[in-house]
Amino acid sequence: MTYKAPLRDYAFLLRHVLKLEDHADLPAFAGADIDTVEQILEEGGRLCEEVLAPLNTVGDKQGCVWSPDHTVKTPKGFKEAYQQMVAAGWPNLGGDPAYGGQGLPAVVQTAFQEMVSASNMAFGMYPGLTAGAYAAIHTGGSDEQKALYLPKMGSAQWGGTMNLTEPQCGTDLGLLRTKAVPQADGTYKISGQKIWISAGEHDMAENIIHLVLARIEGAPAGVKGISLFIVPKFIPTATGEPGERNAVYCTGLEEKMGIHGNATCYMSYEEATGWLIGEENSGLKLMFVMMNEARLGVGVQGLAQGEAAYQAAAAFAKDRLQGRSLTGPKNSAGPADPILVHPDVRRMLMDARAILEGGRAFMLWTSLHGDIARTSSDEAAVEKGNDYMGLMTPVVKAFLTDKGFKIASDAMQTHGGSGFTEHFPASQYLRDSRITLIYEGTNGVQALDLVGRKLAARGGRAVMSFFAEIDQFLAAQAEDAAMGPYLAGLKDAREKLQEGTLWLMQNGLANPDNAGAASTDYLHLFGLTALSYMWAKIARAALDQIAKGDQDPFYANKLTVGRYFIERILPDAGAHLAKLKTGSELMMSLPAEAF
Amino acid sequence: MTYKAPLRDYAFLLRHVLKLEDHADLPAFAGADIDTVEQILEEGGRLCEEVLAPLNTVGDKQGCVWSPDHTVKTPKGFKEAYQQMVAAGWPNLGGDPAYGGQGLPAVVQTAFQEMVSASNMAFGMYPGLTAGAYAAIHTGGSDEQKALYLPKMGSAQWGGTMNLTEPQCGTDLGLLRTKAVPQADGTYKISGQKIWISAGEHDMAENIIHLVLARIEGAPAGVKGISLFIVPKFIPTATGEPGERNAVYCTGLEEKMGIHGNATCYMSYEEATGWLIGEENSGLKLMFVMMNEARLGVGVQGLAQGEAAYQAAAAFAKDRLQGRSLTGPKNSAGPADPILVHPDVRRMLMDARAILEGGRAFMLWTSLHGDIARTSSDEAAVEKGNDYMGLMTPVVKAFLTDKGFKIASDAMQTHGGSGFTEHFPASQYLRDSRITLIYEGTNGVQALDLVGRKLAARGGRAVMSFFAEIDQFLAAQAEDAAMGPYLAGLKDAREKLQEGTLWLMQNGLANPDNAGAASTDYLHLFGLTALSYMWAKIARAALDQIAKGDQDPFYANKLTVGRYFIERILPDAGAHLAKLKTGSELMMSLPAEAF
């Protein structure tokens, strides 16, 4: 049950669908022509296949072990793999060259991230969280802070964490209680309890830099009184080495359904020394820098777990002999046919393919817009890139994780009884993937973010720009008969999404509960539309390659899976539209005591 | 997080929707007027709430422990609870009075079974499997076998198991290898390895009666050469007491994602003494007696886990304070509103209610047809009862378990991060419920059974009879305006189901892969139609009660949840129909090596 990095798909998507070479003028792409990118991903894929994937089961079975001296031991082999990864410079793929990073485009980093998450999600979270903390310091830190922390966090020599949640506050950060008391030397004493801190303590990095939300004494109540602090486990010395042990301790690990290889920590801050990052009382803004980074990363995890689970299911379906094809034996020499001959098994595998291949395009396309937004000199492109990043982030997070979990569940189903045992990987994928629907803002919170904030921002400019791009594509392709089915699907989805958007505009303002009631169905309708667009772009690229005489069956298969998406996945769009238009009245009318 | 037996719902469904009193002429109902039934369920509910539910977490955390002497220790408290249940006669609720059973209708037993499964699914499987084995002996055993085994198995003093699966054969029993060698004394020596035998060994019953599929030496290959054997753990003495230890051993336990409290055993038969039950080479027929019993039972488990998970989620949503209502604070005195005020949280809870309450009606309605089929003197009713039992069994099994798992997942989502921890019950419900989609025939196998066997049986008589019943209901209610929304929903679902049925008739015979490709979507379309019918019947009964002046808000709530079903669940029917009509071509066209 070995993981295979989807390198062929990356090469196709980056070269022919997203056409990275058209963006060669962006600074990030200066050292990253498409051949180099392919080579990097190939090497990264090897690390994931050969080093991280074999540790995935180990991590699940052993978990992390906490000791009363507040240390946490990671599963056997994690530390060596971490060192290997750091030594080879992988965490710094997208890091700022000013601080020792390689400065590669986010789109390349995203592909690498998918492979890491697919091969070992629990492991990948250690550098993943570090990258989020890195982004917050990069955005909001002083020059001194950046110089002190970014080089070592970029390389993942030092880890990083996000400390938001407290027992009484998760989604609602206004209820936060951790306090920060200003000291004469400009530092703060941080005191409070945090829970569910991923990678909060471990034995792989020489230091761990905690980014902690806390309330400065006397700050306003609610979300307007929250500041962000840097609280290192070991306070760096003048020369930037880990120095004195700070008063922040892991007081235990959370017992959870999956991602056992990642340490989910209870953290206790006992007048720990912290440094304010950014302005007083504007911690939430910086926290959202981490959070948005993290949300895209969680969407990638959802897709990645789906991919890994699909691969295991496909291997099982080709291997397991049971029953005969309904249309006559396909493996007459054997005692039975492989279960891949059964349409209902194919259905589950094809459903997975249609979502994963379209979803991968969506994830990389969104990432590329991030690169454009960050580095392009074309103002209109920057504006659109920023608009898209805002609009698509909740969709990437929630749609890809909902679907990733569904794929993991279907992958277990493909395994039959074997899937429910812990001897096959299906259970771990199902258990690990389940957290992606919850953390960094539940998928319900993503849906609210989409309909309540992102849609309405700047008069709906982002979504209108998305519709315009689709319309332009449809118009440009209209004459090509081979594109017919893909265009028809896209047109249908686009019309439904527009209808849903109009309904929200007309009904969501009058009664915000209508927006809330419609939000999840709207987000899924959005995701299906985005994937319809991606499949149309994929079909275009595949047809172009075929027209050029490339006879790799890869392209014909893409055309098939794309049509399958239109015929067997897209019909859900109509159901989502019908549901979202029913409003909130029935949903909200039972009295609380009736539940 | 305590489980509350849904007694109010049973009372309503049995009294007003299924109108048990109209069936008072059936022998099974002789000792079971509706007041008595309610009293029995109340007492049974108390056992489940007070004895079984508190052991559910214990079972999950401790699991079962195997020892090299082939014994299995069940979790702390299970044995005492089992003895209490046996002493009070609960397992024999529906048992044949000729063998000491109470002879109560299956519909009552089904309600009790739901409560057992909801409060402790892993525990409930021990008597559950016994009931399946009981049914097989009751149907196929000789008078001597019945006299020897049924009294003690009926009381669950002795346990029972079903031994089908072997490493190389699960769904495809034709590949079965366990062999039976006839002996001079009329017994057989049974040898072979079985896997995944639920309740195969434990410390709660004084004997365990294994029903074992095996191949008599020289029997034809494939499914035509399979016989069924009784293989007791302890061979009964002349006086019917457990005697000599038989050569059947549990050689280990399966490590699995959930139902840790149930022993899933590897069984080794080492020339164990067995007795043929029924005819030589006709073991599959009897096995299906157990299997059909078990499949309905698994559907009940799916619903039950959904109910338990819903209850935990609803309690959490009323308790957890986080954020404010979009329409202004609802709990101004508190630091935040309970999350029940958020429409997207309501959506998950209301989705659950719409499925659970309609599903419970469907499950009991199907059970009642079983009672009619078994005991009515009206030939037409018996025929229809048998037709329905055949047709509905795969739907009850697969639809209710698919939905039960989805509800368990939504219940975890309602919990947010807490749900992923093992301190709240959501994880166990999710993990336990997942097996119900797999065992006793995967849900894909159920769907094939529905489209390949049950639909076509006797020229489609069963499904036509179902359509006719719906039409009759629609016609009879047509004039009642208050029934409008429910009738419109039912009519819509019925038309779609008919269209899907016609499509299958026209396309499934020509190419069986079309039937396979459509099967799961067809089954879900069927389930949605059945629940639409149930909701229409529920609405009718609720309106009648309201018209009689009963002011219990229970009835108004039913009308609300029923409309929610029509508006927010039923739109999926259109998507299922569109998908199933696409046929198998795209699904089957990728070559095997492309997976």
PDB file of N, CA, C and O in Angstrom, chain A residues 167 170 172 254-255 257 318 320 322-323 344 346 353 409 413 418 420 422-423 434 437 520-521 568 572 579 582 590 594-595, chain B residues 167 170 172 196 254-255 257 318 320 322-323 344 346 353 409 413 420 422-423 434 437 520-521 568 572 579 582 590 594-595:
ATOM      1  N   PRO A 167     -10.360  26.785  26.560  1.00  0.00           N
ATOM      2  CA  PRO A 167     -11.517  25.914  26.790  1.00  0.00           C
ATOM      3  C   PRO A 167     -12.851  26.598  26.491  1.00  0.00           C
ATOM      4  O   PRO A 167     -13.745  25.989  25.930  1.00  0.00           O
ATOM      5  N   GLY A 170     -13.420  29.004  21.088  1.00  0.00           N
ATOM      6  CA  GLY A 170     -12.849  28.429  19.883  1.00  0.00           C
ATOM      7  C   GLY A 170     -13.130  29.383  18.743  1.00  0.00           C
ATOM      8  O   GLY A 170     -12.348  30.293  18.461  1.00  0.00           O
ATOM      9  N   ASP A 172     -15.324  31.693  18.739  1.00  0.00           N
ATOM     10  CA  ASP A 172     -15.643  33.019  19.285  1.00  0.00           C
ATOM     11  C   ASP A 172     -14.470  33.547  20.099  1.00  0.00           C
ATOM     12  O   ASP A 172     -14.430  33.438  21.322  1.00  0.00           O
ATOM     13  N   GLU A 254      -3.898  15.915  23.924  1.00  0.00           N
ATOM     14  CA  GLU A 254      -5.301  15.591  23.683  1.00  0.00           C
ATOM     15  C   GLU A 254      -5.389  14.174  23.110  1.00  0.00           C
ATOM     16  O   GLU A 254      -4.586  13.787  22.259  1.00  0.00           O
ATOM     17  N   GLU A 255      -6.394  13.430  23.589  1.00  0.00           N
ATOM     18  CA  GLU A 255      -6.656  12.104  23.041  1.00  0.00           C
ATOM     19  C   GLU A 255      -7.670  12.287  21.919  1.00  0.00           C
ATOM     20  O   GLU A 255      -8.741  12.840  22.140  1.00  0.00           O
ATOM     21  N   MET A 257      -9.306  11.201  17.703  1.00  0.00           N
ATOM     22  CA  MET A 257      -9.665  10.105  16.798  1.00  0.00           C
ATOM     23  C   MET A 257      -8.585   9.802  15.779  1.00  0.00           C
ATOM     24  O   MET A 257      -8.478   8.674  15.305  1.00  0.00           O
ATOM     25  N   LYS A 318      -7.990  -3.593  -7.582  1.00  0.00           N
ATOM     26  CA  LYS A 318      -7.339  -4.345  -8.668  1.00  0.00           C
ATOM     27  C   LYS A 318      -6.817  -5.682  -8.171  1.00  0.00           C
ATOM     28  O   LYS A 318      -6.610  -6.611  -8.947  1.00  0.00           O
ATOM     29  N   ARG A 320      -8.062  -7.497  -5.178  1.00  0.00           N
ATOM     30  CA  ARG A 320      -8.998  -8.376  -4.479  1.00  0.00           C
ATOM     31  C   ARG A 320      -9.887  -9.122  -5.488  1.00  0.00           C
ATOM     32  O   ARG A 320     -10.628  -8.497  -6.247  1.00  0.00           O
ATOM     33  N   GLN A 322     -13.056 -11.347  -6.170  1.00  0.00           N
ATOM     34  CA  GLN A 322     -14.309 -11.642  -5.471  1.00  0.00           C
ATOM     35  C   GLN A 322     -15.466 -11.459  -6.447  1.00  0.00           C
ATOM     36  O   GLN A 322     -15.674 -10.372  -6.968  1.00  0.00           O
ATOM     37  N   GLY A 323     -16.166 -12.535  -6.722  1.00  0.00           N
ATOM     38  CA  GLY A 323     -17.303 -12.450  -7.619  1.00  0.00           C
ATOM     39  C   GLY A 323     -16.879 -12.314  -9.074  1.00  0.00           C
ATOM     40  O   GLY A 323     -15.688 -12.270  -9.397  1.00  0.00           O
ATOM     41  N   ASP A 344     -20.380  -0.629  -9.242  1.00  0.00           N
ATOM     42  CA  ASP A 344     -20.528   0.178  -8.037  1.00  0.00           C
ATOM     43  C   ASP A 344     -19.174   0.449  -7.366  1.00  0.00           C
ATOM     44  O   ASP A 344     -19.033   1.440  -6.641  1.00  0.00           O
ATOM     45  N   ARG A 346     -16.392   0.810  -9.284  1.00  0.00           N
ATOM     46  CA  ARG A 346     -15.926   1.852 -10.212  1.00  0.00           C
ATOM     47  C   ARG A 346     -16.526   3.217  -9.867  1.00  0.00           C
ATOM     48  O   ARG A 346     -15.863   4.240  -9.961  1.00  0.00           O
ATOM     49  N   ARG A 353     -11.857  10.230  -8.476  1.00  0.00           N
ATOM     50  CA  ARG A 353     -11.023  10.823  -9.519  1.00  0.00           C
ATOM     51  C   ARG A 353     -11.580  12.166  -9.979  1.00  0.00           C
ATOM     52  O   ARG A 353     -10.844  13.140 -10.183  1.00  0.00           O
ATOM     53  N   SER A 409     -14.108   7.828   3.005  1.00  0.00           N
ATOM     54  CA  SER A 409     -15.160   6.902   3.426  1.00  0.00           C
ATOM     55  C   SER A 409     -15.470   5.906   2.295  1.00  0.00           C
ATOM     56  O   SER A 409     -15.611   4.705   2.531  1.00  0.00           O
ATOM     57  N   GLN A 413     -15.112   1.838   2.027  1.00  0.00           N
ATOM     58  CA  GLN A 413     -16.191   1.009   1.502  1.00  0.00           C
ATOM     59  C   GLN A 413     -15.672   0.069   0.411  1.00  0.00           C
ATOM     60  O   GLN A 413     -16.068  -1.101   0.362  1.00  0.00           O
ATOM     61  N   SER A 418     -12.259  -5.454   5.183  1.00  0.00           N
ATOM     62  CA  SER A 418     -10.842  -5.149   5.423  1.00  0.00           C
ATOM     63  C   SER A 418     -10.648  -3.687   5.788  1.00  0.00           C
ATOM     64  O   SER A 418      -9.762  -3.350   6.584  1.00  0.00           O
ATOM     65  N   PHE A 420     -12.389  -1.751   7.564  1.00  0.00           N
ATOM     66  CA  PHE A 420     -12.716  -1.403   8.949  1.00  0.00           C
ATOM     67  C   PHE A 420     -11.646  -1.903   9.918  1.00  0.00           C
ATOM     68  O   PHE A 420     -11.603  -1.493  11.072  1.00  0.00           O
ATOM     69  N   GLU A 422      -7.687  -2.396  11.217  1.00  0.00           N
ATOM     70  CA  GLU A 422      -6.534  -1.497  11.252  1.00  0.00           C
ATOM     71  C   GLU A 422      -5.318  -2.093  10.535  1.00  0.00           C
ATOM     72  O   GLU A 422      -4.216  -1.577  10.657  1.00  0.00           O
ATOM     73  N   HIS A 423      -5.525  -3.161   9.762  1.00  0.00           N
ATOM     74  CA  HIS A 423      -4.415  -3.737   8.992  1.00  0.00           C
ATOM     75  C   HIS A 423      -4.289  -3.070   7.627  1.00  0.00           C
ATOM     76  O   HIS A 423      -3.290  -3.241   6.943  1.00  0.00           O
ATOM     77  N   ARG A 434     -10.786  13.387   9.015  1.00  0.00           N
ATOM     78  CA  ARG A 434     -11.986  13.965   9.619  1.00  0.00           C
ATOM     79  C   ARG A 434     -11.733  15.315  10.293  1.00  0.00           C
ATOM     80  O   ARG A 434     -12.620  16.178  10.332  1.00  0.00           O
ATOM     81  N   LEU A 437     -12.250  18.875   8.435  1.00  0.00           N
ATOM     82  CA  LEU A 437     -13.547  19.550   8.324  1.00  0.00           C
ATOM     83  C   LEU A 437     -13.781  20.490   9.506  1.00  0.00           C
ATOM     84  O   LEU A 437     -14.740  21.266   9.505  1.00  0.00           O
ATOM     85  N   THR A 520     -23.916  26.614   3.577  1.00  0.00           N
ATOM     86  CA  THR A 520     -23.186  25.389   3.219  1.00  0.00           C
ATOM     87  C   THR A 520     -23.571  24.901   1.823  1.00  0.00           C
ATOM     88  O   THR A 520     -22.711  24.488   1.049  1.00  0.00           O
ATOM     89  N   ASP A 521     -24.858  24.967   1.506  1.00  0.00           N
ATOM     90  CA  ASP A 521     -25.264  24.559   0.160  1.00  0.00           C
ATOM     91  C   ASP A 521     -24.683  25.501  -0.895  1.00  0.00           C
ATOM     92  O   ASP A 521     -24.282  25.069  -1.965  1.00  0.00           O
ATOM     93  N   ARG A 568     -22.028  12.745 -13.486  1.00  0.00           N
ATOM     94  CA  ARG A 568     -22.314  12.012 -12.253  1.00  0.00           C
ATOM     95  C   ARG A 568     -22.032  12.781 -10.969  1.00  0.00           C
ATOM     96  O   ARG A 568     -22.364  12.320  -9.885  1.00  0.00           O
ATOM     97  N   ASP A 572     -25.548  17.244  -8.428  1.00  0.00           N
ATOM     98  CA  ASP A 572     -25.745  17.726  -7.056  1.00  0.00           C
ATOM     99  C   ASP A 572     -25.970  19.235  -7.007  1.00  0.00           C
ATOM    100  O   ASP A 572     -26.562  19.742  -6.042  1.00  0.00           O
ATOM    101  N   LYS A 579     -32.148  23.562  -2.260  1.00  0.00           N
ATOM    102  CA  LYS A 579     -32.132  23.629  -0.793  1.00  0.00           C
ATOM    103  C   LYS A 579     -31.842  25.046  -0.299  1.00  0.00           C
ATOM    104  O   LYS A 579     -32.498  25.531   0.618  1.00  0.00           O
ATOM    105  N   THR A 582     -34.635  27.577  -0.005  1.00  0.00           N
ATOM    106  CA  THR A 582     -35.788  27.404   0.882  1.00  0.00           C
ATOM    107  C   THR A 582     -35.749  28.352   2.080  1.00  0.00           C
ATOM    108  O   THR A 582     -36.727  28.467   2.799  1.00  0.00           O
ATOM    109  N   LEU A 590     -38.354  25.406  15.110  1.00  0.00           N
ATOM    110  CA  LEU A 590     -38.557  24.578  16.311  1.00  0.00           C
ATOM    111  C   LEU A 590     -38.003  25.315  17.529  1.00  0.00           C
ATOM    112  O   LEU A 590     -36.935  25.904  17.476  1.00  0.00           O
ATOM    113  N   ALA A 594     -37.281  21.648  21.859  1.00  0.00           N
ATOM    114  CA  ALA A 594     -37.684  20.515  21.022  1.00  0.00           C
ATOM    115  C   ALA A 594     -36.480  19.714  20.532  1.00  0.00           C
ATOM    116  O   ALA A 594     -36.636  18.673  19.894  1.00  0.00           O
ATOM    117  N   PHE A 595     -35.272  20.209  20.823  1.00  0.00           N
ATOM    118  CA  PHE A 595     -34.067  19.466  20.397  1.00  0.00           C
ATOM    119  C   PHE A 595     -33.556  18.579  21.532  1.00  0.00           C
ATOM    120  O   PHE A 595     -33.841  18.820  22.693  1.00  0.00           O
TER     121      PHE A 595
ATOM    122  N   PRO B 167     -10.642 -15.778   4.780  1.00  0.00           N
ATOM    123  CA  PRO B 167      -9.754 -14.741   4.238  1.00  0.00           C
ATOM    124  C   PRO B 167      -9.969 -14.489   2.742  1.00  0.00           C
ATOM    125  O   PRO B 167      -9.942 -13.348   2.293  1.00  0.00           O
ATOM    126  N   GLY B 170     -15.536 -13.220   1.057  1.00  0.00           N
ATOM    127  CA  GLY B 170     -16.466 -12.441   1.854  1.00  0.00           C
ATOM    128  C   GLY B 170     -17.795 -12.439   1.121  1.00  0.00           C
ATOM    129  O   GLY B 170     -18.623 -13.335   1.305  1.00  0.00           O
ATOM    130  N   ASP B 172     -18.225 -13.161  -1.957  1.00  0.00           N
ATOM    131  CA  ASP B 172     -18.268 -14.270  -2.913  1.00  0.00           C
ATOM    132  C   ASP B 172     -18.115 -15.595  -2.185  1.00  0.00           C
ATOM    133  O   ASP B 172     -17.026 -16.164  -2.096  1.00  0.00           O
ATOM    134  N   TRP B 196     -13.453 -12.559  11.169  1.00  0.00           N
ATOM    135  CA  TRP B 196     -14.451 -11.515  11.427  1.00  0.00           C
ATOM    136  C   TRP B 196     -15.732 -12.087  12.016  1.00  0.00           C
ATOM    137  O   TRP B 196     -16.831 -11.642  11.669  1.00  0.00           O
ATOM    138  N   GLU B 254      -9.742  -9.301  15.932  1.00  0.00           N
ATOM    139  CA  GLU B 254      -9.447  -8.315  14.904  1.00  0.00           C
ATOM    140  C   GLU B 254      -9.294  -6.953  15.562  1.00  0.00           C
ATOM    141  O   GLU B 254     -10.067  -6.594  16.462  1.00  0.00           O
ATOM    142  N   GLU B 255      -8.290  -6.204  15.093  1.00  0.00           N
ATOM    143  CA  GLU B 255      -8.107  -4.828  15.551  1.00  0.00           C
ATOM    144  C   GLU B 255      -8.885  -3.947  14.595  1.00  0.00           C
ATOM    145  O   GLU B 255      -8.668  -3.984  13.386  1.00  0.00           O
ATOM    146  N   MET B 257     -11.605  -0.251  13.762  1.00  0.00           N
ATOM    147  CA  MET B 257     -11.797   1.183  14.021  1.00  0.00           C
ATOM    148  C   MET B 257     -12.828   1.455  15.116  1.00  0.00           C
ATOM    149  O   MET B 257     -12.747   2.474  15.804  1.00  0.00           O
ATOM    150  N   LYS B 318     -27.076  23.021  22.640  1.00  0.00           N
ATOM    151  CA  LYS B 318     -27.840  23.828  23.596  1.00  0.00           C
ATOM    152  C   LYS B 318     -26.958  24.330  24.731  1.00  0.00           C
ATOM    153  O   LYS B 318     -27.264  25.308  25.394  1.00  0.00           O
ATOM    154  N   ARG B 320     -23.273  24.682  24.589  1.00  0.00           N
ATOM    155  CA  ARG B 320     -22.039  25.387  24.243  1.00  0.00           C
ATOM    156  C   ARG B 320     -22.346  26.847  23.857  1.00  0.00           C
ATOM    157  O   ARG B 320     -23.102  27.109  22.924  1.00  0.00           O
ATOM    158  N   GLN B 322     -21.105  30.229  22.289  1.00  0.00           N
ATOM    159  CA  GLN B 322     -20.037  30.640  21.374  1.00  0.00           C
ATOM    160  C   GLN B 322     -20.656  31.518  20.282  1.00  0.00           C
ATOM    161  O   GLN B 322     -21.520  31.082  19.528  1.00  0.00           O
ATOM    162  N   GLY B 323     -20.241  32.767  20.226  1.00  0.00           N
ATOM    163  CA  GLY B 323     -20.758  33.667  19.194  1.00  0.00           C
ATOM    164  C   GLY B 323     -22.175  34.135  19.499  1.00  0.00           C
ATOM    165  O   GLY B 323     -22.790  33.747  20.504  1.00  0.00           O
ATOM    166  N   ASP B 344     -26.598  27.178  10.486  1.00  0.00           N
ATOM    167  CA  ASP B 344     -25.881  26.025   9.944  1.00  0.00           C
ATOM    168  C   ASP B 344     -25.763  24.886  10.967  1.00  0.00           C
ATOM    169  O   ASP B 344     -25.626  23.719  10.584  1.00  0.00           O
ATOM    170  N   ARG B 346     -28.302  24.379  13.182  1.00  0.00           N
ATOM    171  CA  ARG B 346     -29.688  23.879  13.043  1.00  0.00           C
ATOM    172  C   ARG B 346     -29.827  22.958  11.829  1.00  0.00           C
ATOM    173  O   ARG B 346     -30.540  21.963  11.872  1.00  0.00           O
ATOM    174  N   ARG B 353     -32.968  15.037  12.232  1.00  0.00           N
ATOM    175  CA  ARG B 353     -34.357  14.763  12.645  1.00  0.00           C
ATOM    176  C   ARG B 353     -35.197  14.252  11.474  1.00  0.00           C
ATOM    177  O   ARG B 353     -35.996  13.321  11.628  1.00  0.00           O
ATOM    178  N   SER B 409     -21.474  11.903  11.471  1.00  0.00           N
ATOM    179  CA  SER B 409     -20.428  12.840  11.046  1.00  0.00           C
ATOM    180  C   SER B 409     -20.880  14.283  11.289  1.00  0.00           C
ATOM    181  O   SER B 409     -20.112  15.109  11.784  1.00  0.00           O
ATOM    182  N   GLN B 413     -19.395  17.255  13.688  1.00  0.00           N
ATOM    183  CA  GLN B 413     -19.195  18.616  13.191  1.00  0.00           C
ATOM    184  C   GLN B 413     -19.845  19.635  14.127  1.00  0.00           C
ATOM    185  O   GLN B 413     -19.272  20.692  14.398  1.00  0.00           O
ATOM    186  N   PHE B 420     -13.763  15.840  17.829  1.00  0.00           N
ATOM    187  CA  PHE B 420     -12.635  15.014  17.373  1.00  0.00           C
ATOM    188  C   PHE B 420     -11.859  14.417  18.542  1.00  0.00           C
ATOM    189  O   PHE B 420     -11.051  13.516  18.371  1.00  0.00           O
ATOM    190  N   GLU B 422     -11.561  12.351  22.202  1.00  0.00           N
ATOM    191  CA  GLU B 422     -12.238  11.156  22.715  1.00  0.00           C
ATOM    192  C   GLU B 422     -12.906  11.425  24.071  1.00  0.00           C
ATOM    193  O   GLU B 422     -13.312  10.501  24.757  1.00  0.00           O
ATOM    194  N   HIS B 423     -13.030  12.706  24.443  1.00  0.00           N
ATOM    195  CA  HIS B 423     -13.727  13.030  25.689  1.00  0.00           C
ATOM    196  C   HIS B 423     -15.220  13.186  25.465  1.00  0.00           C
ATOM    197  O   HIS B 423     -15.993  13.216  26.409  1.00  0.00           O
ATOM    198  N   ARG B 434     -19.639   3.266  11.428  1.00  0.00           N
ATOM    199  CA  ARG B 434     -19.072   3.061  10.086  1.00  0.00           C
ATOM    200  C   ARG B 434     -19.154   1.618   9.617  1.00  0.00           C
ATOM    201  O   ARG B 434     -19.268   1.342   8.418  1.00  0.00           O
ATOM    202  N   LEU B 437     -22.200   0.179   7.352  1.00  0.00           N
ATOM    203  CA  LEU B 437     -22.253   0.311   5.894  1.00  0.00           C
ATOM    204  C   LEU B 437     -21.590  -0.878   5.202  1.00  0.00           C
ATOM    205  O   LEU B 437     -21.687  -1.028   3.987  1.00  0.00           O
ATOM    206  N   THR B 520     -26.756   2.138  -6.614  1.00  0.00           N
ATOM    207  CA  THR B 520     -26.708   2.901  -5.358  1.00  0.00           C
ATOM    208  C   THR B 520     -27.583   4.145  -5.436  1.00  0.00           C
ATOM    209  O   THR B 520     -28.299   4.473  -4.476  1.00  0.00           O
ATOM    210  N   ASP B 521     -27.552   4.835  -6.570  1.00  0.00           N
ATOM    211  CA  ASP B 521     -28.424   6.008  -6.698  1.00  0.00           C
ATOM    212  C   ASP B 521     -29.893   5.593  -6.681  1.00  0.00           C
ATOM    213  O   ASP B 521     -30.729   6.284  -6.110  1.00  0.00           O
ATOM    214  N   ARG B 568     -35.736  20.257   2.251  1.00  0.00           N
ATOM    215  CA  ARG B 568     -34.270  20.289   2.361  1.00  0.00           C
ATOM    216  C   ARG B 568     -33.592  18.939   2.198  1.00  0.00           C
ATOM    217  O   ARG B 568     -32.370  18.876   2.149  1.00  0.00           O
ATOM    218  N   ASP B 572     -32.477  15.925  -3.124  1.00  0.00           N
ATOM    219  CA  ASP B 572     -31.463  14.950  -3.549  1.00  0.00           C
ATOM    220  C   ASP B 572     -32.034  13.917  -4.524  1.00  0.00           C
ATOM    221  O   ASP B 572     -31.276  13.317  -5.299  1.00  0.00           O
ATOM    222  N   LYS B 579     -28.267  11.028 -12.071  1.00  0.00           N
ATOM    223  CA  LYS B 579     -27.044  10.224 -12.096  1.00  0.00           C
ATOM    224  C   LYS B 579     -27.315   8.809 -12.591  1.00  0.00           C
ATOM    225  O   LYS B 579     -26.575   8.268 -13.401  1.00  0.00           O
ATOM    226  N   THR B 582     -27.464   8.031 -16.284  1.00  0.00           N
ATOM    227  CA  THR B 582     -26.327   8.208 -17.190  1.00  0.00           C
ATOM    228  C   THR B 582     -25.736   6.879 -17.645  1.00  0.00           C
ATOM    229  O   THR B 582     -24.925   6.842 -18.559  1.00  0.00           O
ATOM    230  N   LEU B 590     -12.584   3.501 -18.441  1.00  0.00           N
ATOM    231  CA  LEU B 590     -11.137   3.585 -18.190  1.00  0.00           C
ATOM    232  C   LEU B 590     -10.552   2.174 -18.102  1.00  0.00           C
ATOM    233  O   LEU B 590     -11.138   1.301 -17.475  1.00  0.00           O
ATOM    234  N   ALA B 594      -5.399   2.320 -15.633  1.00  0.00           N
ATOM    235  CA  ALA B 594      -5.512   3.763 -15.394  1.00  0.00           C
ATOM    236  C   ALA B 594      -5.884   4.062 -13.945  1.00  0.00           C
ATOM    237  O   ALA B 594      -5.924   5.227 -13.544  1.00  0.00           O
ATOM    238  N   PHE B 595      -6.178   3.017 -13.165  1.00  0.00           N
ATOM    239  CA  PHE B 595      -6.526   3.253 -11.754  1.00  0.00           C
ATOM    240  C   PHE B 595      -5.298   3.076 -10.864  1.00  0.00           C
ATOM    241  O   PHE B 595      -4.349   2.426 -11.242  1.00  0.00           O
TER     242      PHE B 595
END
